[in-house]
XYZ file of C-alpha atoms in Angstrom:
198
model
C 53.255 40.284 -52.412
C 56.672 38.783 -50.820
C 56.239 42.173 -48.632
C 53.172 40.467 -47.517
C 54.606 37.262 -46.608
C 57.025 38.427 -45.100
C 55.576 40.588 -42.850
C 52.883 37.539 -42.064
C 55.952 35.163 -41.176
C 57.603 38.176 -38.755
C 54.105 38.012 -36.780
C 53.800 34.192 -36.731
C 57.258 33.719 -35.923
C 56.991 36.570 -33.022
C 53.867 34.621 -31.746
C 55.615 31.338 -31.583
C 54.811 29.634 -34.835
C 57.095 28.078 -36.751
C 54.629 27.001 -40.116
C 53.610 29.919 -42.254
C 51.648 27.405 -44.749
C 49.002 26.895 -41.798
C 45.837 28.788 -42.376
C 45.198 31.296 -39.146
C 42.417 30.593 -36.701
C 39.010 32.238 -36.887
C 38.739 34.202 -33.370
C 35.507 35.438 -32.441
C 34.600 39.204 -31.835
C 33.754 38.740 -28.016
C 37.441 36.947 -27.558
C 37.929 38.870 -24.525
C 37.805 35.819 -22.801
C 40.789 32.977 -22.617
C 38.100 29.584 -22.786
C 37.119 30.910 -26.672
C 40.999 31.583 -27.256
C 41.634 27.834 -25.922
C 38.844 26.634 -28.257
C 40.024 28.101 -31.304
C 43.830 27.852 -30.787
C 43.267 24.182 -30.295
C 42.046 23.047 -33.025
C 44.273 24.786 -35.484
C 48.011 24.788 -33.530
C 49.440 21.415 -33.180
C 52.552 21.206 -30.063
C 55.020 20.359 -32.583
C 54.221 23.557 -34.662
C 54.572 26.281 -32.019
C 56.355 27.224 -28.996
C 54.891 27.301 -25.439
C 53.604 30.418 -24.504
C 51.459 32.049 -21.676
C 48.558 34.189 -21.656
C 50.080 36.895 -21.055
C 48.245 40.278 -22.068
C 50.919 41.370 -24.952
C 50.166 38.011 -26.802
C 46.682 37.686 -26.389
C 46.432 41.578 -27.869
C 48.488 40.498 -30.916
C 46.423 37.303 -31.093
C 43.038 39.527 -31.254
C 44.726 41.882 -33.894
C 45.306 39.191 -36.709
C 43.196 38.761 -39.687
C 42.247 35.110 -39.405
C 40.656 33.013 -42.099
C 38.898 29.582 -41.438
C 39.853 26.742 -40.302
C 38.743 23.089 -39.493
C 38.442 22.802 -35.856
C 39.511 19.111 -33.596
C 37.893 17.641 -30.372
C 40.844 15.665 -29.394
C 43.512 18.192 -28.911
C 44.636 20.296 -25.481
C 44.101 23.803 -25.193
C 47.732 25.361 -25.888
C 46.644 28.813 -23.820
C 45.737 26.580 -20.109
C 48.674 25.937 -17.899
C 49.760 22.207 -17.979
C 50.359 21.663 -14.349
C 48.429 24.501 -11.232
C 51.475 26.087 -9.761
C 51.148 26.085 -5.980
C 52.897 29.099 -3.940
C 52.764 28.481 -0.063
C 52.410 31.489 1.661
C 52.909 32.010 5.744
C 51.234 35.422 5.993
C 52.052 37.637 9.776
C 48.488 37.870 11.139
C 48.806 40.970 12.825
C 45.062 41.734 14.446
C 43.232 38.400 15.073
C 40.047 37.764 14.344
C 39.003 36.827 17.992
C 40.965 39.157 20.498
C 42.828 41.785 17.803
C 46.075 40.505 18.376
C 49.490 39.291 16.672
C 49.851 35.620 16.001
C 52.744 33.775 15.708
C 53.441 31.308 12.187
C 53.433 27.915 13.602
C 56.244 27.064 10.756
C 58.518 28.734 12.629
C 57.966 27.654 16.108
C 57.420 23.983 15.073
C 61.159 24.338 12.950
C 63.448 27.277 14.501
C 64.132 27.910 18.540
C 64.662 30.898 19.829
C 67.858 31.704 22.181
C 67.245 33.589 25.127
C 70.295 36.352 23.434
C 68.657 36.649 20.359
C 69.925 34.112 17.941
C 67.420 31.247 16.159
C 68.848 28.090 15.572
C 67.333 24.871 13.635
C 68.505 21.638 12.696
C 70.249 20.497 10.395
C 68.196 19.989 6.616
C 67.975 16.585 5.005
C 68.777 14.745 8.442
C 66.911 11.735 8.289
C 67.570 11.410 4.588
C 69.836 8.413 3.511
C 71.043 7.051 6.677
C 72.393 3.657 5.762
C 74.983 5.978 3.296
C 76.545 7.879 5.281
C 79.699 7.846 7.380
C 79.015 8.122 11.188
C 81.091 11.341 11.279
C 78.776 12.107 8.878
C 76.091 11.140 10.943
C 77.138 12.705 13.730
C 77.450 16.086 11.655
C 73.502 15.361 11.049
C 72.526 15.686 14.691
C 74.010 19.169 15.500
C 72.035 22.420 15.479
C 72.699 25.252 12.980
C 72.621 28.805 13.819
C 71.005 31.437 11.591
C 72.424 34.401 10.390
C 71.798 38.104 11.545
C 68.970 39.092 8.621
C 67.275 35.640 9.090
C 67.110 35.830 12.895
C 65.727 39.685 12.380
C 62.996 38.182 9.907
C 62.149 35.567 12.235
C 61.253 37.712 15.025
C 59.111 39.590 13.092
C 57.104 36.476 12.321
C 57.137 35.579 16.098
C 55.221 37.818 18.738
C 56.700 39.199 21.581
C 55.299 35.624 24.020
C 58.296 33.376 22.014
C 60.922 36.687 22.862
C 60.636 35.687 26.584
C 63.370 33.888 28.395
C 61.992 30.614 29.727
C 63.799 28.397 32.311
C 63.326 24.477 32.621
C 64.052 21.659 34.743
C 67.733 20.044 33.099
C 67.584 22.001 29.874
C 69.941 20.915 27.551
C 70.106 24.811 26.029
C 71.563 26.394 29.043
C 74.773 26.488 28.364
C 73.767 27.799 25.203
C 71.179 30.908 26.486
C 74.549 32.980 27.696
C 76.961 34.797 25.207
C 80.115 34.449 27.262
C 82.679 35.418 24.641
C 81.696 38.779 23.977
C 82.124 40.758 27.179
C 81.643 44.113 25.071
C 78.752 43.518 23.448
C 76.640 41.068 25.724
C 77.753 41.878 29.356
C 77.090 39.807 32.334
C 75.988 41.895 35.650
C 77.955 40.939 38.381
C 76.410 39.010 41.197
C 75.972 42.447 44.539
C 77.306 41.413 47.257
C 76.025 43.550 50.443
């Protein structure tokens, strides 16, 4: 007998219960699904009696595995097995043959953020910029309004997401990136052609 309880307080305690004196739920035989879990499970499980748990496909085996006995069932209380709160994952998938003409397309999130130099380095602006003005120090706020570059594996990621049109090197009337477009430091690895002469 103290075997028995025993053993029955290792499984509730495994599943997340902390009362052993609580009769189990009754679970149907077609509990395949998670809506008759939720109905059962809610009526017998208060929140201050368990721990949170998912639905996750070891749990809801041991759930189905238990010898249950009856139990009074309750209208009022939440479903223990449902999320609380939808969890919302943005994704920005590379559309690689279009629907229309079969070709790449560029993610607008990263033209409408990064910009593209014409040697190969993104740069963006600084994050948080606008936020809390009236607190900060006007060195501070100068700090704000300069561009960042990115590093070498972010620039490489971001020109995968880009197609080959935002690559191109574009020239404007008083741009205020063209003394930025030219690597003039590094003679050995970005060399300038010098101007023939005939």
């Amino acid at each position: 007998m103290a075997a028995a309880v025993r053993n029955r307080a290792t499984i509730m305690w495994r599943l997340g219960w902390n009362v052993v004196s609580q009769p189990r739920p009754v679970v149907p035989k077609d509990s395949g699904n998670i809506a008759a879990l939720c109905r059962v499970f809610s009526g017998s499980l208060k929140v201050s009696q368990c721990r949170s748990f998912s639905a996750s496909p070891l749990i809801s085996n041991r759930i189905l595995k238990m010898n249950t006995e009856p139990t009074i069932k309750s209208q009022n209380t939440r479903c223990l097995l449902q999320p609380s709160s939808p969890t919302l994952v943005a994704k920005r998938n590379k559309v690689y043959y279009s629907k229309r003409k079969g070709k790449p397309k560029a993610i607008k999130a990263v033209t409408n953020r990064f910009y593209r130099l014409d040697w190969g380095i993104w740069i963006r602006t600084q994050s948080g910029r606008h936020k809390r003005i009236w607190k900060k120090s006007p060195s501070r706020r100068y700090l704000s309004r300069q561009h960042l570059f990115c590093n070498k594996q972010q620039s490489r990621l971001l020109d995968k997401m880009t197609t080959d049109y935002w690559h191109r090197p574009r020239h404007y009337v008083d741009d205020p990136y063209a003394p930025y477009q030219k690597r003039t430091n590094l003679q050995k690895y970005f060399p300038e052609k010098r101007p023939f002469y005939p």
